[in-house]
Every structure is written in structure tokens, then in C-alpha cells.
Short mmCIF file of C-alpha atoms and ligand atoms in Angstrom, two decimals:
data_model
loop_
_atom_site.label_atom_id
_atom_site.label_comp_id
_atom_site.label_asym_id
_atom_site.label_seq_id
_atom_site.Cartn_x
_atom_site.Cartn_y
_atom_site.Cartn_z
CA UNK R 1 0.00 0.00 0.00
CA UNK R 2 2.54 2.23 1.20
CA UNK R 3 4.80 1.92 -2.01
CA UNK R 4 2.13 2.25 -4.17
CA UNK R 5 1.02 5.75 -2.96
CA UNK R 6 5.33 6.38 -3.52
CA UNK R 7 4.67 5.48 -6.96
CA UNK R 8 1.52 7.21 -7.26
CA UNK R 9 2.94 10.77 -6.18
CA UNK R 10 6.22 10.00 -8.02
CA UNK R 11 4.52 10.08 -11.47
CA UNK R 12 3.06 13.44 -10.23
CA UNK R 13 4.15 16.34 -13.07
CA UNK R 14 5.14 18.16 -10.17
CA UNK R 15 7.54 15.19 -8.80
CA UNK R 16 8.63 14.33 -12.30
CA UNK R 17 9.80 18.03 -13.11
CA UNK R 18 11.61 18.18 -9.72
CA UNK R 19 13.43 15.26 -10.45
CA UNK R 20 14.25 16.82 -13.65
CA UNK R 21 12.36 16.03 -16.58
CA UNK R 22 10.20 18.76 -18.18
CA UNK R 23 6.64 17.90 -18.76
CA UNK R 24 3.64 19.63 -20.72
CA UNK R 25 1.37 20.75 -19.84
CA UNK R 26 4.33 22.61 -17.02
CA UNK R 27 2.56 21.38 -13.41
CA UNK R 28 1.26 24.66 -11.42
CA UNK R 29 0.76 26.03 -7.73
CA UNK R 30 0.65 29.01 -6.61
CA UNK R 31 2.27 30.72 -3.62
CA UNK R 32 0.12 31.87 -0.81
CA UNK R 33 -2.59 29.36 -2.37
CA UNK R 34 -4.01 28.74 0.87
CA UNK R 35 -4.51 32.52 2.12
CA UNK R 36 -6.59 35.42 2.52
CA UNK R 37 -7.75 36.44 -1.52
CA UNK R 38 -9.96 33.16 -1.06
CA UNK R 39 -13.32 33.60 0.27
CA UNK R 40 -13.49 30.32 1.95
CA UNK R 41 -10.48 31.18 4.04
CA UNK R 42 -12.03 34.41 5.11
CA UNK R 43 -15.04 32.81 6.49
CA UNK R 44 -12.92 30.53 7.76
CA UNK R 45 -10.97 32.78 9.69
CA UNK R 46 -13.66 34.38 11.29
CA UNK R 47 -14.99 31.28 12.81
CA UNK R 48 -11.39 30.99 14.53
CA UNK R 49 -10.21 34.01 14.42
CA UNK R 50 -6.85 33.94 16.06
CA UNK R 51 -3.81 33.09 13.63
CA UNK R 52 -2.50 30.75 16.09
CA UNK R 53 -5.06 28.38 16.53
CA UNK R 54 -5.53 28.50 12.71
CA UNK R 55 -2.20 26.78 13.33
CA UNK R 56 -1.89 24.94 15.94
CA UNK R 57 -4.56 22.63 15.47
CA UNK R 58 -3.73 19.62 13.32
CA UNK R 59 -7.63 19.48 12.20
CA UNK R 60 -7.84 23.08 11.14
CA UNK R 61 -4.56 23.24 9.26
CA UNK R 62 -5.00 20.36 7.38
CA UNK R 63 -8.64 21.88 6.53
CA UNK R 64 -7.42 25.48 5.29
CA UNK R 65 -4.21 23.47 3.14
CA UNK R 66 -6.76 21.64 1.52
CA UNK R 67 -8.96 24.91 0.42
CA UNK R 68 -7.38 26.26 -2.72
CA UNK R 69 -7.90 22.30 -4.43
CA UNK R 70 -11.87 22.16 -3.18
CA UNK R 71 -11.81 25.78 -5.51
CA UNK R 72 -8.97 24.70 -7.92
CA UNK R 73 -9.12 20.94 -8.59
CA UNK R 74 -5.87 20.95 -11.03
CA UNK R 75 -3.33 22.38 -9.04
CA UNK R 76 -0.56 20.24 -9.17
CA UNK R 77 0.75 20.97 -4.81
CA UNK R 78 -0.49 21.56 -2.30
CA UNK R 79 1.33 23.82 0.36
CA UNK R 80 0.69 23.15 4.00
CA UNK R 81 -0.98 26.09 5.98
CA UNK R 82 1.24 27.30 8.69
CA UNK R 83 3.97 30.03 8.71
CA UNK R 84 7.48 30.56 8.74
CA UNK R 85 6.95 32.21 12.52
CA UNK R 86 6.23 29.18 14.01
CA UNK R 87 9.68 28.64 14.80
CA UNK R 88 10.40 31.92 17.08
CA UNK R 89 7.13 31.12 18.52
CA UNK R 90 8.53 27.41 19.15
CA UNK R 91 11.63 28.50 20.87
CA UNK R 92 9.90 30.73 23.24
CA UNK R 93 9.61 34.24 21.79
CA UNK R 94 5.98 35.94 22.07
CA UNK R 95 4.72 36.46 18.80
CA UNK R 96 1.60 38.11 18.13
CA UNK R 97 -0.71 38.17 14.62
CA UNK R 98 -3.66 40.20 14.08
CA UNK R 99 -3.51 43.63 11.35
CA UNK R 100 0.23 43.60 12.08
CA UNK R 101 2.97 41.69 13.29
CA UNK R 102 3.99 41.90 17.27
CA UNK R 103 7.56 40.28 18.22
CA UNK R 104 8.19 40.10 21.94
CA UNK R 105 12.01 41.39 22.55
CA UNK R 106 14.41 38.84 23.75
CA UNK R 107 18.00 37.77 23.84
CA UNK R 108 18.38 36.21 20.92
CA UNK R 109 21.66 34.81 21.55
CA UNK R 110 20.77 33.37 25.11
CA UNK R 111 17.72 31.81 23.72
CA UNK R 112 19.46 30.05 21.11
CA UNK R 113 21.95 29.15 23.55
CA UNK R 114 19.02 27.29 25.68
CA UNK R 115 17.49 25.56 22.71
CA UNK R 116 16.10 22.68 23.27
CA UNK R 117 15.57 20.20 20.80
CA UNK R 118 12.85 18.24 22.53
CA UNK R 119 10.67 20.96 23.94
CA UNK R 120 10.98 21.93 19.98
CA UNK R 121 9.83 19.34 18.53
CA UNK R 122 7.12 19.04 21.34
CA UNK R 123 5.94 22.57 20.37
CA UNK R 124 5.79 22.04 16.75
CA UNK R 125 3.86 18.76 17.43
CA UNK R 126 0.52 19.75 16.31
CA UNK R 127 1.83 21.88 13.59
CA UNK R 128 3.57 18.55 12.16
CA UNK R 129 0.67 16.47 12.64
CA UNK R 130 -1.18 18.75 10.66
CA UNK R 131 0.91 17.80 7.81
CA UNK R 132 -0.08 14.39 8.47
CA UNK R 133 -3.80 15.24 8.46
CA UNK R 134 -3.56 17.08 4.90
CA UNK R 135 -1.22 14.38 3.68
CA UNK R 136 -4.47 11.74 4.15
CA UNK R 137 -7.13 14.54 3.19
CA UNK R 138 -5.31 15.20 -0.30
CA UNK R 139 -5.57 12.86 -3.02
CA UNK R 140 -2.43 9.99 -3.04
CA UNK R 141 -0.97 11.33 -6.27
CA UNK R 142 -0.61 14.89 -5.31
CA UNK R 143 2.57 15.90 -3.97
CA UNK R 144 2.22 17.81 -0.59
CA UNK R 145 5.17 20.80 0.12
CA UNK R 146 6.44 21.85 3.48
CA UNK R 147 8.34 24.94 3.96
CA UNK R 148 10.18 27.12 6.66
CA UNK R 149 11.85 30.57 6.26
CA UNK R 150 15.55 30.76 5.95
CA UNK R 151 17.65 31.97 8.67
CA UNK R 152 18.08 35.92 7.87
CA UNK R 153 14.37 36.35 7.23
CA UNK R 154 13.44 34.84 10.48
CA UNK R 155 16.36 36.95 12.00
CA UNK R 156 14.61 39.77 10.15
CA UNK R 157 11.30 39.61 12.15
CA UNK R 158 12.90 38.24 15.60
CA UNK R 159 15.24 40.86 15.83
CA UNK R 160 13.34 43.49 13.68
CA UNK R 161 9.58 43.28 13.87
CA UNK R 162 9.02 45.85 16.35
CA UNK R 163 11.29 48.59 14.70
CA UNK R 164 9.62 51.17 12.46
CA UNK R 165 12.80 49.90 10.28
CA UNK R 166 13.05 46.16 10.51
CA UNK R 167 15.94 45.88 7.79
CA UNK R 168 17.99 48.77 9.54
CA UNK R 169 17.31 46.96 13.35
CA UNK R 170 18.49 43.64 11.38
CA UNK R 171 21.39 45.24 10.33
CA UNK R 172 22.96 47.43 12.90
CA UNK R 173 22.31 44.44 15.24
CA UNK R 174 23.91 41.97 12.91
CA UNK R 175 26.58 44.52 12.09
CA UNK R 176 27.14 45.80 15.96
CA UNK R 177 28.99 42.14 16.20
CA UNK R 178 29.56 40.33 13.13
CA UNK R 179 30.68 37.24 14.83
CA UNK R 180 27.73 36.95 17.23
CA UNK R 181 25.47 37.41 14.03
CA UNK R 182 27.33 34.47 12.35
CA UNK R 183 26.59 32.30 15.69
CA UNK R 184 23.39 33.26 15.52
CA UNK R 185 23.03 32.48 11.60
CA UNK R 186 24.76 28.72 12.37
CA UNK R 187 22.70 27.94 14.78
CA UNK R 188 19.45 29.07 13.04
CA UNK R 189 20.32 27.18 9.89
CA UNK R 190 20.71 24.10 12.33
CA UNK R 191 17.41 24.23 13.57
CA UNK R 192 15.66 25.04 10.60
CA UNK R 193 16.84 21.72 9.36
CA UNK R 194 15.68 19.98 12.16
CA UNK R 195 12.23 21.54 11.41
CA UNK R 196 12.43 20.41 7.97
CA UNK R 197 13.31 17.05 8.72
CA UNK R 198 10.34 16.92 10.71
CA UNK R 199 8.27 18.02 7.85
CA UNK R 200 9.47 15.55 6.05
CA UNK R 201 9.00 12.80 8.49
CA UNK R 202 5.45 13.44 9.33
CA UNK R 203 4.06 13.93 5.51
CA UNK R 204 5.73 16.44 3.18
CA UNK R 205 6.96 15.23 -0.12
CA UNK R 206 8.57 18.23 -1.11
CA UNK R 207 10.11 21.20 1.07
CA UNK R 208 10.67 24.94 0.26
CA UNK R 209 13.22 27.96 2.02
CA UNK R 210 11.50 31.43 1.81
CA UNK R 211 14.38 33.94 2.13
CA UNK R 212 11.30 36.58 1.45
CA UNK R 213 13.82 39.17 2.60
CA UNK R 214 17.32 37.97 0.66
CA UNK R 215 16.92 41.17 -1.20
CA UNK R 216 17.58 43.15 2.10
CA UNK R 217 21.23 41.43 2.44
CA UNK R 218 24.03 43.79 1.44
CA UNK R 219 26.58 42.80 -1.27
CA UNK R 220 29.64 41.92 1.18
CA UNK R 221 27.65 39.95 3.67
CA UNK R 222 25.95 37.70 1.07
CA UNK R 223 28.04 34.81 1.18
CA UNK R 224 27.98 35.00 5.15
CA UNK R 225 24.29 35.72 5.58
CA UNK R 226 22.67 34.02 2.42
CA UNK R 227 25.18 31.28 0.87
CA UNK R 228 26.23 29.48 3.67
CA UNK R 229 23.25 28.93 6.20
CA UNK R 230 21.65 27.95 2.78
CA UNK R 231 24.42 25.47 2.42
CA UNK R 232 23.73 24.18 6.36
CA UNK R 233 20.54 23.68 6.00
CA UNK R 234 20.60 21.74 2.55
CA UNK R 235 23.38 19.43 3.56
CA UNK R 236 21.79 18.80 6.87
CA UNK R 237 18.59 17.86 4.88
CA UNK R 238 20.39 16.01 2.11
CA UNK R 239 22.14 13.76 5.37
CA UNK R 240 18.58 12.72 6.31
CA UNK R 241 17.15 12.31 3.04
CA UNK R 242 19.04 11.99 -0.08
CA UNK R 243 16.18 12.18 -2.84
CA UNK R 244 13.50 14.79 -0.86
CA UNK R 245 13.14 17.54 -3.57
CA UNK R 246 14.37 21.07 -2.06
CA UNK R 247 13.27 24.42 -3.12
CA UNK R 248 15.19 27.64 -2.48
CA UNK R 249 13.24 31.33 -2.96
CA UNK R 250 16.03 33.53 -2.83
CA UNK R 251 13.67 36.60 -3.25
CA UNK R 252 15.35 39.79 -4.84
CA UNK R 253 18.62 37.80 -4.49
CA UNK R 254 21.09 40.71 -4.66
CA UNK R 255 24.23 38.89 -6.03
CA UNK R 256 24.89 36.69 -9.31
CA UNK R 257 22.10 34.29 -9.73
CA UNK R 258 25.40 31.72 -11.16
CA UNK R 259 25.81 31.49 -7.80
CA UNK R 260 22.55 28.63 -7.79
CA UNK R 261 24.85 26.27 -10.36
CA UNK R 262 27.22 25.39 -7.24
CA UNK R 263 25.02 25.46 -4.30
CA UNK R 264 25.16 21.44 -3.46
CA UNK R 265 21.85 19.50 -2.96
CA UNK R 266 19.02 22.41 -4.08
CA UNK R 267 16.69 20.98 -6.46
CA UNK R 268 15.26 24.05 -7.61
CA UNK R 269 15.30 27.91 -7.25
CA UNK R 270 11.83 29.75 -7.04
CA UNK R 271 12.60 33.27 -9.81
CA UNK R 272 10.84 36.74 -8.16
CA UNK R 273 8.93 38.49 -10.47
CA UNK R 274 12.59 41.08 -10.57
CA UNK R 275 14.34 38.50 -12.05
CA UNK R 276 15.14 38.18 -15.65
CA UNK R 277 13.82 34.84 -16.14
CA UNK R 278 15.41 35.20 -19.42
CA UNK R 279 18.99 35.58 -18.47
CA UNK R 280 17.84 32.97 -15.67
CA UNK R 281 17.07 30.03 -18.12
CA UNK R 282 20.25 30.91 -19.43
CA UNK R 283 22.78 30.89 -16.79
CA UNK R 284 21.02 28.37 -14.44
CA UNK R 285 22.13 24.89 -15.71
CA UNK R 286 19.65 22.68 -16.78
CA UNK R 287 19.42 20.18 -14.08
CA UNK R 288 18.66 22.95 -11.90
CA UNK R 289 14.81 23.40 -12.09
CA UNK R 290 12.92 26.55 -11.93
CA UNK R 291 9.86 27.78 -10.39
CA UNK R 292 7.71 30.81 -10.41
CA UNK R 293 8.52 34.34 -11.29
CA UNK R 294 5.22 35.52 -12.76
CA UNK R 295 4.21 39.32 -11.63
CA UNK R 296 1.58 38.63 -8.58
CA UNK R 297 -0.55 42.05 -10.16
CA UNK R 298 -0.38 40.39 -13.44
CA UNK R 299 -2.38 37.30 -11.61
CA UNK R 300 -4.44 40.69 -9.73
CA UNK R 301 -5.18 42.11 -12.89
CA UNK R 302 -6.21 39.50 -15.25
CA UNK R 303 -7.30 39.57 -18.75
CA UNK R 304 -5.56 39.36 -21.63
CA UNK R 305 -1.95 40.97 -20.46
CA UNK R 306 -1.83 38.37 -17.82
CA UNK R 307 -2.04 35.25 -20.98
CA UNK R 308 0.60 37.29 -22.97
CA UNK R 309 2.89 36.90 -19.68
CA UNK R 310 2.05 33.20 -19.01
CA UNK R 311 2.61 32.43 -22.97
CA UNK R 312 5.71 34.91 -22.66
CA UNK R 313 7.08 33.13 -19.62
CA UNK R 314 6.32 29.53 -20.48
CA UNK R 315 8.23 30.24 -24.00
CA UNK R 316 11.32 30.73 -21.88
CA UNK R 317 11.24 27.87 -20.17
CA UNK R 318 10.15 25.37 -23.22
CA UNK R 319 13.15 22.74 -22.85
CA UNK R 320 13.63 22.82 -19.10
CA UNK R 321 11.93 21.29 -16.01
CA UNK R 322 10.08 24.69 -15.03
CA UNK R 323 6.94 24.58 -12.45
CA UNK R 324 4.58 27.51 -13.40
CA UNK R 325 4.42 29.58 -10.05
CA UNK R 326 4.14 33.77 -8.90
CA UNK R 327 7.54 35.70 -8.37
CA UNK R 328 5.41 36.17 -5.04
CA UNK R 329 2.62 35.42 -2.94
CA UNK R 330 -0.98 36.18 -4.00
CA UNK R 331 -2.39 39.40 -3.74
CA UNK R 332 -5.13 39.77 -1.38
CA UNK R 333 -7.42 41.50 -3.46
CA UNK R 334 -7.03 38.66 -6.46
CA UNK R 335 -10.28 37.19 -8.11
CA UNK R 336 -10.38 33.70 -7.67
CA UNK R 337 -11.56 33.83 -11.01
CA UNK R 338 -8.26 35.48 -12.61
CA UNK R 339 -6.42 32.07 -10.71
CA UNK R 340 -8.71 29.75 -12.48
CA UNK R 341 -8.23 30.99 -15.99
CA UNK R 342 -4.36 31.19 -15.35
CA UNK R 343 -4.24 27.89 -14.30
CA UNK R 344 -6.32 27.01 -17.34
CA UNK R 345 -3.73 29.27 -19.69
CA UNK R 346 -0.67 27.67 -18.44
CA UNK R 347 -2.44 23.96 -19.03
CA UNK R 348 -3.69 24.57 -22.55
CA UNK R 349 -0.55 25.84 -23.55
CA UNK R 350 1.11 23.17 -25.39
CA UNK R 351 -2.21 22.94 -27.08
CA UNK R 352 -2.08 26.07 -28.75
CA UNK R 353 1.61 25.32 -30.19
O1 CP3 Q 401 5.21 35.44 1.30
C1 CP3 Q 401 6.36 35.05 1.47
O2 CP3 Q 401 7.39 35.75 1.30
C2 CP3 Q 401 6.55 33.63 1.90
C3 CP3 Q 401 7.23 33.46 3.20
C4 CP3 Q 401 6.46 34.02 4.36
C5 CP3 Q 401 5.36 33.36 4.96
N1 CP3 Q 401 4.99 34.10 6.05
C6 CP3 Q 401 4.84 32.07 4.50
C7 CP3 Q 401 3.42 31.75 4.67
C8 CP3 Q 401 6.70 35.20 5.06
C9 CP3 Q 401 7.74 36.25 4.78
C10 CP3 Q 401 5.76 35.23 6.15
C11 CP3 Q 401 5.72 36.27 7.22
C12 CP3 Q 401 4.35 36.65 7.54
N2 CP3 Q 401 3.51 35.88 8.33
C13 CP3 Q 401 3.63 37.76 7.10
C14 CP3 Q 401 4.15 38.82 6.19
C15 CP3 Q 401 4.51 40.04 6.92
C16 CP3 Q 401 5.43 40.91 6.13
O3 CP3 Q 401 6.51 41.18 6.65
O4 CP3 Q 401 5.10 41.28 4.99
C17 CP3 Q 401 2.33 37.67 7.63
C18 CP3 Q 401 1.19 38.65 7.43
C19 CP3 Q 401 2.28 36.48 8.40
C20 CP3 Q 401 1.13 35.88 9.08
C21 CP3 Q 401 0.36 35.03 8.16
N3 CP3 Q 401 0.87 33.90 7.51
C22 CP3 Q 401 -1.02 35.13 7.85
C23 CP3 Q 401 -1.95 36.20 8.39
C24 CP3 Q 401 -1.33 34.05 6.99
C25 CP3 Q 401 -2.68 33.67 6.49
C26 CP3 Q 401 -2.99 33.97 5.13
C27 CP3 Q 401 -2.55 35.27 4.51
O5 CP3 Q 401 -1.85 35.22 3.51
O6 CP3 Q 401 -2.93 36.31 5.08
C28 CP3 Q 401 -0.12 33.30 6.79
C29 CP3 Q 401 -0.02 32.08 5.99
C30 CP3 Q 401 1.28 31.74 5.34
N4 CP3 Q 401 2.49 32.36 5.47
C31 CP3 Q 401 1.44 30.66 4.46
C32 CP3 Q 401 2.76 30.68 4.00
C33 CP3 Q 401 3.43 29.77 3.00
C34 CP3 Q 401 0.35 29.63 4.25
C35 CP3 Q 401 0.00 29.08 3.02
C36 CP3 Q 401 -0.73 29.94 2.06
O7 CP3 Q 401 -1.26 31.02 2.40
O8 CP3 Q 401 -0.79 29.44 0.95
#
């Protein structure tokens, strides 16, 4: 039974394109599927209304992952509802979600100091069972994706969040002692591996790294900040499972995207919209695979500019594994109706050729 639902999600477009071979029609998800622009979530959310509890509880997760396939039966992932702040919040620090974002100040270095690694995983219990709970609500042949943020963005909102600046906080703190920041940065990168192990473990098929904020990383501290937690983390992964696909969103990375060719163990790089997906296709080599980049107002807007792009982009990428995806998350204000004729675009395409 088991192997058989391997095989099943294996042969998944999604699967097969990670593992490198391009298929057509390209599989598609979107990022942010599972959030606020659908009107099931919003109802949703008022029944529970606290972001936590959305969460925290294994039933409710699994409920709100499985939303955006009731409205969009051929999306080709699903993404697991959670957030990339569940790990502060699992290693102690106070975090608070309503209109805006409320980070409780703490020693960051003495509470990394103190982790724990079973009082972890004991708080991110019901977040991982969730993952089980959408893994047996989906259907067997669709791959399921679990994600985490990557070390500076976290740092970003756990040092940041409550500065009218959160970049500039991030900064002078990380630049006020480089070497504590680099501590810092190893030992993040060690336990967001452990948290996507645990993914893993308890249902994911796939995993992705949103470094939302790699764009805020100046040029000289790239390597230190970006590059090698990135490296941590995917080695650490890779030592625990050697075929689990990995996805990197280096958002707004600031350096040479060449940089992606030698980065050991990634699977694939998710393109921002401010990418040149054109120069992209050309300097990433082809086993690396490549996901997203479409404008998220494009997918706002609609119409017929929004096909151009989708024809435009999916031209590009003829001859590579590519997964059709958004440079960024979904824009609140999106018709659902604008999602289903993209997803209809970018699976008619090979039609039309
Ligand atoms: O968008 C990205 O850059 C992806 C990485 C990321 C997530 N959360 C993943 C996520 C980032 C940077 C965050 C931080 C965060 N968490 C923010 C953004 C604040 C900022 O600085 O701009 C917010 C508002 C939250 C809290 C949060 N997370 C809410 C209120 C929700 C519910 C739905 C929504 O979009 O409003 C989430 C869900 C969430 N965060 C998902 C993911 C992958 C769930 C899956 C999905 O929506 O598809």
C-alpha cells in the first residue's frame, strides 16, 4: 500500500519536473494558495479568528491546506498552511498576529543558547501532525510541500519586527557584532533543518526555504548571511534524506544568480517576479529546475496581459523542467476567477503550439 502511494505521487508532473524532466502541460501552484484572496479562508478565519489556533490545530490546518484544491481541482501541490513564525514562537519568543505583526524582545543569543531540541519538537507537534492530516485529506498522487523561512528572514522579524525599520534593526544588530550574528546564523540554519526534517517525516513530499527578505542582504555579507546557512541547511537535509526535492526562494537575491549552479543538494530555485527569467534560463544549468517568477498584479489584474505573460514566460522555459508559479505570494485583493483561468492558460498551452 505504502509503495504504491510512492509510486503514485512520483509520477506526479510536479515530482517528475523536480526530479528533472520537463513535462507539458508545465505542473502549477501558486504561492500563498491557501490565504486570505480566497473567500473560503475568510469565512474561515472568522470562525477561529486567532492566527494561532488556525495553526496549531492539526484538524484546522489540514482543513485550510486543503482549500485552494476544493476551488482549484488541477493544481498540481499543495502547500501546508502554517507560517514561517512558528519557529520563534517554538523556541519561546511571544509572537503576536492580528492587522500587524507583534515580536516580543528577547536575547536572541541566550535563547538560542538554551534551545532545546525536545521541547521543539514538542511545540511544533501539532503543527507537524497537521501535515499528516492534509497528507491523508489530499488525493495519493498529489505531492504535498512543506516549507520554513531561511535563517536571515526569520532573524529579520525576531530581531526586527518591532522597529519602524526592521531591515535597519536587522542590520545594525547583525553589524554591531559580526561574529555573534554568524553564531546566531549557524545555529538558526541548524534548527531550521531539524524543522524540515520533521516536515518531512510526518508527511511532506517536497520542502521549500522562503528567504522573502534575501533582497535586504548587502553585497559583502551575502556569502555570510545568504550562501552558507543555505548550504547548512541543505546538507543537513540532504544527510537525512538523499532524494526529498528542495526548493530555495532567494527573493530579490542581490548577487549573481550563477551562484545557484554550485550550491550542493538544491533541487530548484523559485525566480521573483525582478528576475530576468530570461537571463535565468540561461545561466542556471539545466538540471537545476525553476519555479515561479510571474508578476503577482499580473495574476491581480487579469485579462488578456496576464495570458501574454504566461505564454511569454512559459516560452522561456520550453526545454527545461520549469513549475509555473508567482515571483510572489498572492495578492489579497485577487479574483479567484483570474487564478482559475491562469491555471487554465498555463495547461492549454502546449495545445495552442
Ligand atoms: O510570502 C512570502 O514571502 C513567503 C514566506 C512568508 C510566509 N509568512 C509564508 C506563509 C513570510 C515572509 C511570512 C511572514 C508573515 N507571516 C507575514 C508577512 C509580513 C510581512 O513582513 O510582509 C504575515 C502577514 C504572516 C502571518 C500570516 N501567515 C497570515 C496572516 C497568513 C494567512 C494567510 C494570509 O496570507 O494572510 C499566513 C499564511 C502563510 N504564510 C502561508 C505561508 C506559505 C500559508 C499558506 C498559504 O497562504 O498558501
Amino acid at each position: 500500500m505504502f509503495y504504491k502511494k510512492i509510486m503514485l505521487i512520483n509520477q506526479s508532473p510536479f515530482l517528475q519536473t523536480l526530479s528533472g524532466t520537463p513535462q507539458s502541460p508545465v505542473p502549477v501552484w501558486f504561492l500563498r494558495q491557501a490565504g486570505r484572496y480566497l473567500p473560503i479562508y475568510q469565512k474561515f478565519s472568522q470562525l477561529i479568528p486567532n492566527f494561532w489556533d488556525r495553526c496549531f490545530s492539526p484538524d484546522i490546518s489540514s482543513e485550510i491546506s486543503t482549500f485552494p484544491l476544493q476551488e482549484f481541482p488541477l493544481l498540481d501541490a499543495v502547500i501546508f498552511f502554517s507560517d514561517i513564525l512558528v519557529i520563534p514562537k517554538a523556541l519561546g519568543q511571544k509572537i503576536e498576529i492580528s492587522e500587524g505583526i507583534h515580536v516580543e524582545s528577547v536575547n536572541i543569543p541566550e535563547m538560542l543558547e538554551n534551545f532545546d531540541l525536545n521541547l521543539f519538537h514538542k511545540n511544533l507537534f501539532p503543527v507537524y501532525q497537521g501535515l499528516t492530516f492534509t497528507r491523508l485529506k489530499i488525493p495519493e498522487d498529489l505531492p504535498l510541500i512543506g516549507f520554513t523561512g531561511g535563517p536571515w528572514t526569520l532573524l529579520t522579524y525576531m530581531i526586527g519586527a518591532n522597529h519602524p525599520d526592521r531591515f535597519q534593526a536587522t542590520l545594525k544588530y547583525a553589524q554591531e557584532d559580526t561574529e555573534r550574528f554568524r553564531i546566531i546564523l549557524t545555529q538558526m540554519a541548524n534548527i531550521i533543518a531539524h524543522h524540515l526534517i520533521n516536515q518531512i517525516s510526518m508527511g511532506a513530499n517536497v520542502v521549500q526555504i522562503f528567504e522573502s527578505w534575501a533582497g535586504a542582504v548587502p553585497q559583502r555579507f551575502i556569502e555570510e548571511w545568504l550562501l552558507n546557512p543555505w548550504q547548512q541547511i541543505i546538507h543537513a537535509v540532504r544527510e537525512a534524506y538523499t532524494e526529498i526535492p528542495i526548493i530555495l526562494f532567494p527573493r530579490s537575491y542581490p548577487g549573481n544568480m550563477k551562484v545557484f549552479n554550485d550550491l550542493e543538494g538544491v533541487t530548484a530555485i523559485h525566480l521573483s517576479e525582478d528576475m530576468d527569467l530570461q537571463a535565468c534560463a540561461k545561466q542556471l544549468k539545466k538540471e537545476l529546475v525553476l519555479q515561479g517568477g510571474l508578476h503577482p498584479s499580473l495574476l491581480k489584474q487579469g485579462g488578456e496581459f496576464l495570458k501574454m505573460e504566461i505564454k511569454k514566460i512559459l516560452k522561456i522555459m520550453e526545454g527545461r523542467p520549469y513549475v509555473f508559479n508567482l515571483g510572489h505570494g498572492v495578492l489579497p485583493e485577487t479574483p479567484v476567477s483570474h487564478v482559475h483561468k491562469c491555471i487554465e492558460w498555463v495547461k492549454n498551452y502546449k495545445n495552442e503550439h
